[in-house]
Coordinates of C-alpha atoms in Angstrom, one line a residue:
M1 CA 8.0 -14.4 -21.4
N2 CA 5.0 -14.9 -23.7
A3 CA 6.3 -17.7 -26.0
D4 CA 2.9 -19.5 -26.2
S5 CA 1.4 -16.9 -28.6
E6 CA 2.7 -19.1 -31.5
I7 CA 1.1 -22.3 -30.1
R8 CA -2.2 -23.5 -31.6
K9 CA -5.1 -23.4 -29.2
L10 CA -7.9 -26.0 -29.7
P11 CA -11.4 -25.2 -28.3
L12 CA -11.8 -28.7 -27.0
S13 CA -11.2 -30.7 -23.8
H14 CA -10.3 -34.2 -22.8
S15 CA -12.8 -36.1 -20.6
N16 CA -11.7 -39.1 -18.5
A17 CA -15.3 -40.3 -18.7
D18 CA -15.1 -40.4 -22.5
S19 CA -11.4 -40.7 -22.9
Q20 CA -11.0 -42.4 -26.3
A21 CA -13.6 -40.3 -28.1
S22 CA -12.4 -37.0 -26.7
A23 CA -8.8 -37.9 -27.4
L24 CA -9.7 -38.8 -31.0
R25 CA -11.4 -35.4 -31.5
L26 CA -8.3 -33.7 -30.3
V27 CA -6.0 -35.7 -32.6
L28 CA -8.2 -35.3 -35.7
T29 CA -8.5 -31.6 -35.1
L30 CA -4.7 -31.3 -35.0
F31 CA -4.1 -33.9 -37.8
P32 CA -7.2 -34.1 -40.0
E33 CA -5.3 -36.2 -42.5
W34 CA -5.1 -39.0 -40.0
E35 CA -8.8 -39.6 -40.6
T36 CA -8.5 -40.6 -44.3
G37 CA -5.0 -42.0 -44.5
H38 CA -4.4 -45.8 -44.3
G39 CA -3.9 -47.3 -40.9
K40 CA -5.7 -47.3 -37.6
I41 CA -5.5 -44.6 -35.0
E42 CA -4.8 -46.1 -31.6
F43 CA -4.3 -44.7 -28.1
V44 CA -2.1 -46.1 -25.3
R45 CA -2.9 -44.9 -21.8
F46 CA 0.2 -44.6 -19.7
K47 CA 0.0 -45.3 -16.0
E48 CA -1.9 -42.3 -14.6
G49 CA 0.4 -39.7 -13.2
I50 CA 0.0 -38.3 -9.7
T51 CA -1.6 -35.2 -11.1
N52 CA -2.4 -35.8 -14.8
T53 CA -3.7 -38.3 -17.4
L54 CA -1.3 -39.2 -20.2
L55 CA -2.3 -40.8 -23.6
K56 CA -0.1 -41.6 -26.6
G57 CA -1.9 -41.3 -30.0
V58 CA -0.4 -43.2 -32.9
K59 CA -1.3 -43.7 -36.6
K60 CA -0.5 -47.3 -37.5
R61 CA 0.4 -46.7 -41.1
P62 CA 1.0 -50.0 -43.1
G63 CA 4.7 -50.6 -43.7
Y64 CA 5.9 -48.1 -41.2
T65 CA 8.5 -49.2 -38.6
E66 CA 7.9 -48.7 -34.9
K67 CA 10.4 -45.8 -35.0
E68 CA 8.6 -44.2 -37.9
I69 CA 5.2 -44.5 -36.2
D70 CA 6.7 -43.1 -32.9
D71 CA 8.2 -40.2 -34.8
E72 CA 4.8 -38.8 -35.7
A73 CA 3.1 -39.9 -32.5
V74 CA 1.5 -37.3 -30.2
L75 CA 1.2 -37.2 -26.4
I76 CA -2.0 -35.9 -24.9
R77 CA -1.7 -34.7 -21.3
A78 CA -4.9 -33.7 -19.5
Y79 CA -4.5 -31.8 -16.3
G80 CA -5.8 -33.3 -13.0
K81 CA -8.9 -31.7 -11.5
G82 CA -8.1 -28.7 -9.4
T83 CA -4.4 -28.7 -10.0
G84 CA -4.5 -25.0 -11.1
V85 CA -4.2 -24.3 -7.4
L86 CA -0.8 -25.8 -7.5
I87 CA 0.5 -25.2 -11.1
D88 CA 0.6 -22.1 -13.2
R89 CA -0.5 -23.6 -16.5
E90 CA 0.4 -20.5 -18.6
R91 CA 3.9 -20.6 -17.1
E92 CA 4.2 -24.3 -17.8
T93 CA 3.3 -23.8 -21.5
Q94 CA 5.9 -21.0 -21.8
S95 CA 8.6 -23.1 -20.1
H96 CA 7.9 -26.0 -22.5
S97 CA 8.2 -23.7 -25.5
L98 CA 11.4 -22.2 -24.3
L99 CA 12.9 -25.6 -23.5
C100 CA 12.0 -26.8 -27.0
K101 CA 13.8 -23.9 -28.5
H102 CA 16.9 -24.9 -26.6
G103 CA 16.6 -28.6 -27.7
L104 CA 15.6 -29.7 -24.2
A105 CA 11.9 -30.7 -24.7
P106 CA 9.8 -32.3 -27.5
E107 CA 7.9 -30.1 -29.9
L108 CA 4.8 -28.5 -28.3
L109 CA 2.0 -29.0 -30.9
A110 CA -1.1 -27.5 -29.3
R111 CA -3.0 -26.5 -26.2
F112 CA -6.5 -27.5 -25.4
Q113 CA -8.9 -26.4 -22.7
N114 CA -7.5 -28.7 -20.0
G115 CA -4.2 -29.9 -21.4
L116 CA -1.3 -30.0 -23.9
M117 CA -0.4 -32.0 -27.0
Y118 CA 3.3 -32.6 -27.8
R119 CA 5.6 -35.0 -29.6
F120 CA 6.5 -38.3 -28.2
I121 CA 10.1 -39.0 -26.9
R122 CA 11.2 -42.5 -27.7
G123 CA 12.8 -44.3 -24.9
R124 CA 12.3 -46.1 -21.6
V125 CA 10.6 -44.5 -18.6
C126 CA 12.8 -45.0 -15.5
D127 CA 11.7 -46.5 -12.3
S128 CA 13.2 -45.8 -8.9
D129 CA 15.7 -48.6 -9.2
D130 CA 17.0 -47.2 -12.5
L131 CA 18.0 -43.9 -10.9
T132 CA 20.5 -45.8 -8.6
Q133 CA 22.3 -47.3 -11.7
E134 CA 25.5 -45.5 -12.4
R135 CA 25.1 -45.3 -16.1
V136 CA 21.7 -43.7 -15.6
W137 CA 22.5 -41.3 -12.8
R138 CA 25.6 -40.0 -14.7
G139 CA 23.3 -39.4 -17.7
A140 CA 20.9 -37.6 -15.4
A141 CA 23.7 -35.5 -13.9
R142 CA 24.7 -34.4 -17.4
R143 CA 21.2 -33.5 -18.5
I144 CA 20.5 -31.5 -15.3
A145 CA 23.7 -29.6 -15.9
E146 CA 22.6 -28.8 -19.4
W147 CA 19.3 -27.4 -18.1
H148 CA 21.0 -25.3 -15.5
A149 CA 23.7 -24.0 -17.8
V150 CA 21.8 -23.3 -21.0
M151 CA 18.3 -22.2 -19.9
P152 CA 17.8 -18.5 -19.1
V153 CA 16.3 -17.4 -15.8
I154 CA 13.3 -15.3 -16.9
P155 CA 10.9 -13.5 -14.6
A156 CA 7.2 -13.3 -15.3
S157 CA 6.6 -10.4 -17.7
A158 CA 4.0 -7.6 -17.7
S159 CA 2.1 -9.5 -20.4
D160 CA 2.0 -12.6 -18.2
A161 CA 0.4 -10.7 -15.4
A162 CA -2.1 -9.0 -17.8
D163 CA -3.3 -12.4 -19.2
G164 CA -3.8 -13.8 -15.7
S165 CA -1.0 -16.3 -15.8
D166 CA 0.5 -15.0 -12.6
D167 CA -2.7 -14.7 -10.6
P168 CA -2.5 -15.8 -7.0
P169 CA -4.5 -18.8 -5.9
T170 CA -7.8 -18.7 -4.1
P171 CA -7.4 -20.6 -0.8
L172 CA -9.2 -24.0 -0.9
A173 CA -11.4 -23.2 2.0
Q174 CA -11.0 -19.6 3.2
H175 CA -11.4 -18.0 6.7
P176 CA -12.1 -14.3 6.8
A177 CA -8.8 -13.7 8.6
H178 CA -7.0 -15.0 5.5
P179 CA -8.1 -13.0 2.4
K180 CA -6.9 -14.0 -1.0
P181 CA -3.2 -12.9 -1.3
S182 CA -1.9 -10.6 -3.9
V183 CA 1.0 -11.4 -6.3
E184 CA 3.0 -8.8 -4.4
A185 CA 2.4 -10.7 -1.1
I186 CA 3.5 -14.0 -2.7
N187 CA 6.7 -12.4 -4.3
S188 CA 7.6 -10.6 -1.1
I189 CA 9.1 -13.9 0.3
T190 CA 12.1 -13.1 -1.9
P191 CA 11.9 -9.4 -2.9
S192 CA 15.4 -9.3 -4.4
K193 CA 15.0 -12.3 -6.6
V194 CA 13.3 -12.9 -10.0
A195 CA 9.8 -14.2 -9.6
P196 CA 8.3 -16.7 -9.8
N197 CA 10.9 -18.9 -8.2
V198 CA 10.8 -22.0 -6.0
W199 CA 10.4 -20.0 -2.8
T200 CA 7.4 -18.0 -4.2
V201 CA 5.9 -21.2 -5.4
I202 CA 6.0 -22.6 -1.9
Q203 CA 4.6 -19.3 -0.6
K204 CA 1.8 -19.5 -3.1
W205 CA 0.9 -23.1 -1.9
I206 CA 1.0 -22.1 1.7
F207 CA -1.4 -19.2 1.0
A208 CA -3.7 -21.8 -0.7
L209 CA -3.9 -24.1 2.3
P210 CA -7.4 -24.4 3.8
T211 CA -8.0 -22.5 7.1
T212 CA -11.5 -23.4 8.1
N213 CA -10.7 -24.3 11.7
D214 CA -8.1 -23.7 14.4
V215 CA -6.0 -26.7 13.6
E216 CA -5.7 -25.8 9.9
R217 CA -5.0 -22.2 10.7
Q218 CA -2.2 -23.1 13.2
R219 CA -0.7 -25.5 10.7
R220 CA -0.6 -22.9 8.0
D221 CA 0.9 -20.3 10.4
N222 CA 3.6 -22.8 11.4
L223 CA 4.5 -23.6 7.8
Q224 CA 4.6 -19.9 7.0
K225 CA 7.1 -19.4 9.8
E226 CA 9.2 -22.4 8.6
L227 CA 9.3 -21.1 5.0
E228 CA 10.4 -17.6 6.2
R229 CA 13.1 -19.2 8.4
T230 CA 14.3 -21.5 5.6
V231 CA 14.5 -18.6 3.1
A232 CA 16.4 -16.5 5.6
D233 CA 18.9 -19.3 6.2
L234 CA 19.5 -20.2 2.5
I235 CA 18.6 -17.2 0.3
D236 CA 22.0 -15.5 0.4
V237 CA 24.2 -18.6 -0.1
P238 CA 26.3 -17.9 -3.2
S239 CA 25.5 -20.4 -6.0
L240 CA 25.5 -21.1 -9.7
G241 CA 23.4 -19.2 -12.2
H242 CA 21.8 -15.8 -12.2
D243 CA 21.8 -14.3 -8.7
G244 CA 22.0 -17.8 -7.2
L245 CA 19.2 -19.2 -9.4
V246 CA 19.1 -21.6 -12.4
F247 CA 16.2 -22.8 -14.5
A248 CA 15.3 -26.0 -12.6
H249 CA 13.0 -28.9 -13.3
C250 CA 12.0 -29.3 -9.6
D251 CA 10.2 -32.6 -10.2
L252 CA 12.9 -35.1 -11.3
L253 CA 11.2 -38.3 -10.0
S254 CA 12.0 -41.5 -11.9
G255 CA 8.9 -41.3 -14.1
N256 CA 10.1 -38.0 -15.6
V257 CA 13.4 -39.4 -16.7
I258 CA 13.5 -41.1 -20.1
V259 CA 16.4 -43.2 -21.2
H260 CA 17.0 -42.9 -24.9
P261 CA 17.2 -46.1 -27.1
S262 CA 20.8 -47.3 -27.7
D263 CA 22.2 -48.1 -31.1
T264 CA 24.3 -50.9 -29.7
E265 CA 23.3 -54.2 -28.1
A266 CA 25.3 -53.6 -25.0
P267 CA 24.2 -50.7 -22.8
P268 CA 26.4 -47.6 -23.0
S269 CA 28.6 -46.7 -20.1
I270 CA 26.6 -43.5 -19.6
E271 CA 23.0 -43.4 -20.8
T272 CA 21.6 -40.4 -22.7
V273 CA 18.4 -39.2 -21.0
S274 CA 15.8 -36.6 -21.4
F275 CA 13.3 -35.1 -18.9
I276 CA 9.6 -34.7 -19.4
D277 CA 6.7 -32.9 -17.6
Y278 CA 7.6 -29.3 -16.9
E279 CA 4.7 -28.3 -14.6
Y280 CA 7.0 -27.4 -11.7
A281 CA 9.9 -26.0 -13.7
T282 CA 10.9 -22.6 -12.3
P283 CA 14.0 -20.7 -11.2
A284 CA 15.6 -22.3 -8.1
P285 CA 18.9 -22.8 -6.5
A286 CA 20.8 -25.6 -8.3
A287 CA 21.3 -27.3 -4.9
F288 CA 17.5 -27.5 -4.5
D289 CA 17.1 -29.3 -7.9
L290 CA 19.9 -31.7 -7.1
A291 CA 18.7 -32.4 -3.5
N292 CA 15.2 -32.9 -4.7
H293 CA 16.4 -35.4 -7.4
F294 CA 18.3 -37.3 -4.8
S295 CA 15.2 -37.5 -2.7
E296 CA 13.3 -39.1 -5.6
W297 CA 15.7 -42.1 -5.7
G298 CA 13.5 -43.4 -2.9
G299 CA 10.3 -43.2 -4.9
F300 CA 6.8 -42.4 -3.6
E301 CA 7.4 -45.2 -1.0
C302 CA 10.2 -43.0 0.5
N303 CA 12.6 -45.9 0.6
Y304 CA 15.5 -44.1 2.3
N305 CA 17.9 -47.0 1.8
A306 CA 17.8 -46.2 -1.9
L307 CA 19.1 -42.6 -1.4
P308 CA 22.6 -41.9 -2.7
P309 CA 25.2 -41.9 0.1
R310 CA 27.9 -39.2 0.3
S311 CA 30.4 -40.9 -2.1
V312 CA 27.7 -41.2 -4.8
R313 CA 26.4 -37.7 -4.4
R314 CA 30.0 -36.4 -4.7
A315 CA 30.5 -38.4 -7.9
F316 CA 27.2 -37.2 -9.3
I317 CA 28.1 -33.6 -8.6
E318 CA 31.5 -34.1 -10.2
E319 CA 29.8 -35.4 -13.4
Y320 CA 27.3 -32.5 -13.2
L321 CA 30.0 -29.8 -12.9
S322 CA 32.1 -31.4 -15.6
R323 CA 29.1 -31.1 -18.0
Y324 CA 28.0 -27.7 -16.7
T325 CA 31.5 -26.2 -17.4
S326 CA 31.3 -27.4 -21.0
Y327 CA 28.5 -24.8 -21.5
T328 CA 29.5 -22.0 -19.2
S329 CA 32.2 -21.0 -16.7
L330 CA 32.4 -21.2 -12.9
P331 CA 33.2 -18.1 -10.9
S332 CA 36.8 -17.1 -11.5
D333 CA 37.8 -17.2 -7.8
I334 CA 37.5 -20.9 -7.4
D335 CA 38.7 -24.0 -9.2
Q336 CA 36.4 -26.8 -10.3
Q337 CA 37.4 -29.4 -7.6
S338 CA 36.9 -26.8 -4.9
Y339 CA 33.5 -26.0 -6.4
V340 CA 32.6 -29.7 -6.2
S341 CA 33.1 -29.5 -2.5
R342 CA 31.1 -26.2 -2.2
L343 CA 28.2 -27.5 -4.2
F344 CA 28.3 -30.8 -2.3
D345 CA 27.9 -28.8 0.9
E346 CA 25.1 -26.7 -0.6
V347 CA 23.1 -29.8 -1.6
D348 CA 23.6 -31.1 1.9
A349 CA 22.2 -27.8 3.3
Y350 CA 19.2 -28.2 1.1
R351 CA 18.4 -31.8 1.8
G352 CA 15.4 -31.0 4.1
V353 CA 13.8 -28.4 1.7
P354 CA 12.2 -31.0 -0.6
G355 CA 10.3 -32.4 2.4
L356 CA 8.8 -28.9 3.0
Y357 CA 8.1 -28.4 -0.7
W358 CA 6.3 -31.7 -1.3
G359 CA 4.8 -31.8 2.2
V360 CA 2.8 -28.6 1.5
W361 CA 2.0 -29.8 -2.0
A362 CA 0.6 -33.0 -0.6
L363 CA -1.6 -31.2 1.9
I364 CA -3.2 -29.4 -1.0
Q365 CA -3.5 -32.6 -3.0
A366 CA -5.2 -34.3 -0.1
T367 CA -8.0 -31.7 -0.5
I368 CA -8.4 -31.6 -4.3
S369 CA -7.2 -34.8 -5.9
Q370 CA -9.5 -37.6 -7.1
I371 CA -6.5 -40.0 -7.6
D372 CA -6.4 -43.1 -5.4
F373 CA -3.3 -42.0 -3.4
D374 CA -3.0 -41.3 0.4
Y375 CA -1.8 -37.7 0.1
A376 CA -2.5 -36.9 3.7
S377 CA -0.1 -39.6 4.9
Y378 CA 2.4 -38.7 2.3
A379 CA 2.3 -35.1 3.5
E380 CA 3.2 -36.2 7.0
V381 CA 6.1 -38.3 5.8
R382 CA 7.6 -35.6 3.7
L383 CA 7.1 -32.9 6.3
Q384 CA 8.8 -35.2 8.9
E385 CA 11.8 -35.2 6.6
Y386 CA 11.9 -31.4 7.0
W387 CA 11.6 -31.6 10.8
D388 CA 14.2 -34.3 11.0
W389 CA 16.6 -32.1 9.0
R390 CA 15.9 -29.2 11.3
A391 CA 16.6 -31.3 14.4
E392 CA 19.9 -32.4 12.9
E393 CA 21.0 -28.9 11.9
E394 CA 20.1 -27.4 15.2
G395 CA 21.5 -30.2 17.3
T396 CA 18.2 -30.8 19.2
R397 CA 18.2 -34.5 18.3
V398 CA 21.6 -35.0 19.8
K399 CA 20.7 -33.0 22.9
Q400 CA 17.6 -35.0 23.4
R401 CA 19.6 -38.3 22.9
R402 CA 17.2 -39.5 20.2
E403 CA 18.3 -42.0 17.5
R404 CA 19.1 -40.5 14.1
P405 CA 16.1 -41.0 11.8
P406 CA 16.5 -43.4 8.8
R407 CA 16.7 -40.7 6.1
E408 CA 19.3 -38.6 8.0
R409 CA 21.2 -41.8 8.8
R410 CA 21.3 -42.8 5.2
W411 CA 22.3 -39.3 4.1
A412 CA 25.3 -39.3 6.4
E413 CA 26.6 -42.7 5.1
E414 CA 29.8 -42.6 3.1

């Protein structure tokens, strides 16, 4: 998978210390005609993401409508400092290119030294409350299904490895007992599956955790055991896609869901939505992508009362499978309604995995990020979701006569 060979590469970078000037240099290098044409060049800084900086560059041509201005607008996304530990930027670029070819992403215009430039998607960015609205979540279900049904599951190629895109991470703070892992060591967590995949991503992150003292080493060893246990429990569950994997977004929080403008005054019964930000897109079980999206209904505040109860999850999955089967067929040995029940149970079985995934991620962010966010506390909250799921699945909570935690209680509601 080496689709980015066609993408223009600019020998420039974006600087937060000199944001407007560096953004202008990028835009004028890509569109030199903007410098002489009529109309001002303006930049809109979107709310800073949890890992990136995002700017919209527009040319305010006289007489142009807002839509016409937006149609030639460009988004500049600069990577957060140190996020190469978490995100394979070569793979992200390749994923964006492939999504664009399938009509699932805006045109990728260029790469620069610390980011990407691509076309703007007109529409409204969702917030957490939007995700709970039926006309939005049905639109999201349809779009997720399109991703899962249309996009191919492609492993890293020999050319990717040669250009360094699949290099393993260097641990943030390394102890001699934990040398830098090899690609083979990362991929060995799922030796029979295409790589990378969501499991190898978690493995890569665990290998990157700091191990400078006994507490950090013990934490990493414990998380490694939990990853191995979770993979053993879930890896062989039959599911949609290629060998149980689909091409998944893996980060469907509200801010990555865009509701398209409507041509009518009244809102449609089902919104048309698109997804943005493909940093974490990788092959994964469909049930993980769905369970992870449901987790995002609670936002960064982890408002568990906002999570979809059983009846809404089932309706979401029915909408998802209805759209999925318009692109591809289900296994011949099961009818669609039975598959709704099967996938519902799969998503239920995966409900604790997003806690492990984002918990490990946040432990790394707590070490590298310069954004004003309490990643350390967030890591504990998300990892606790994983532990609560384990206690429920194993029956230890009931045996110990402990009250069901809020997230597990909400998940069980009809």
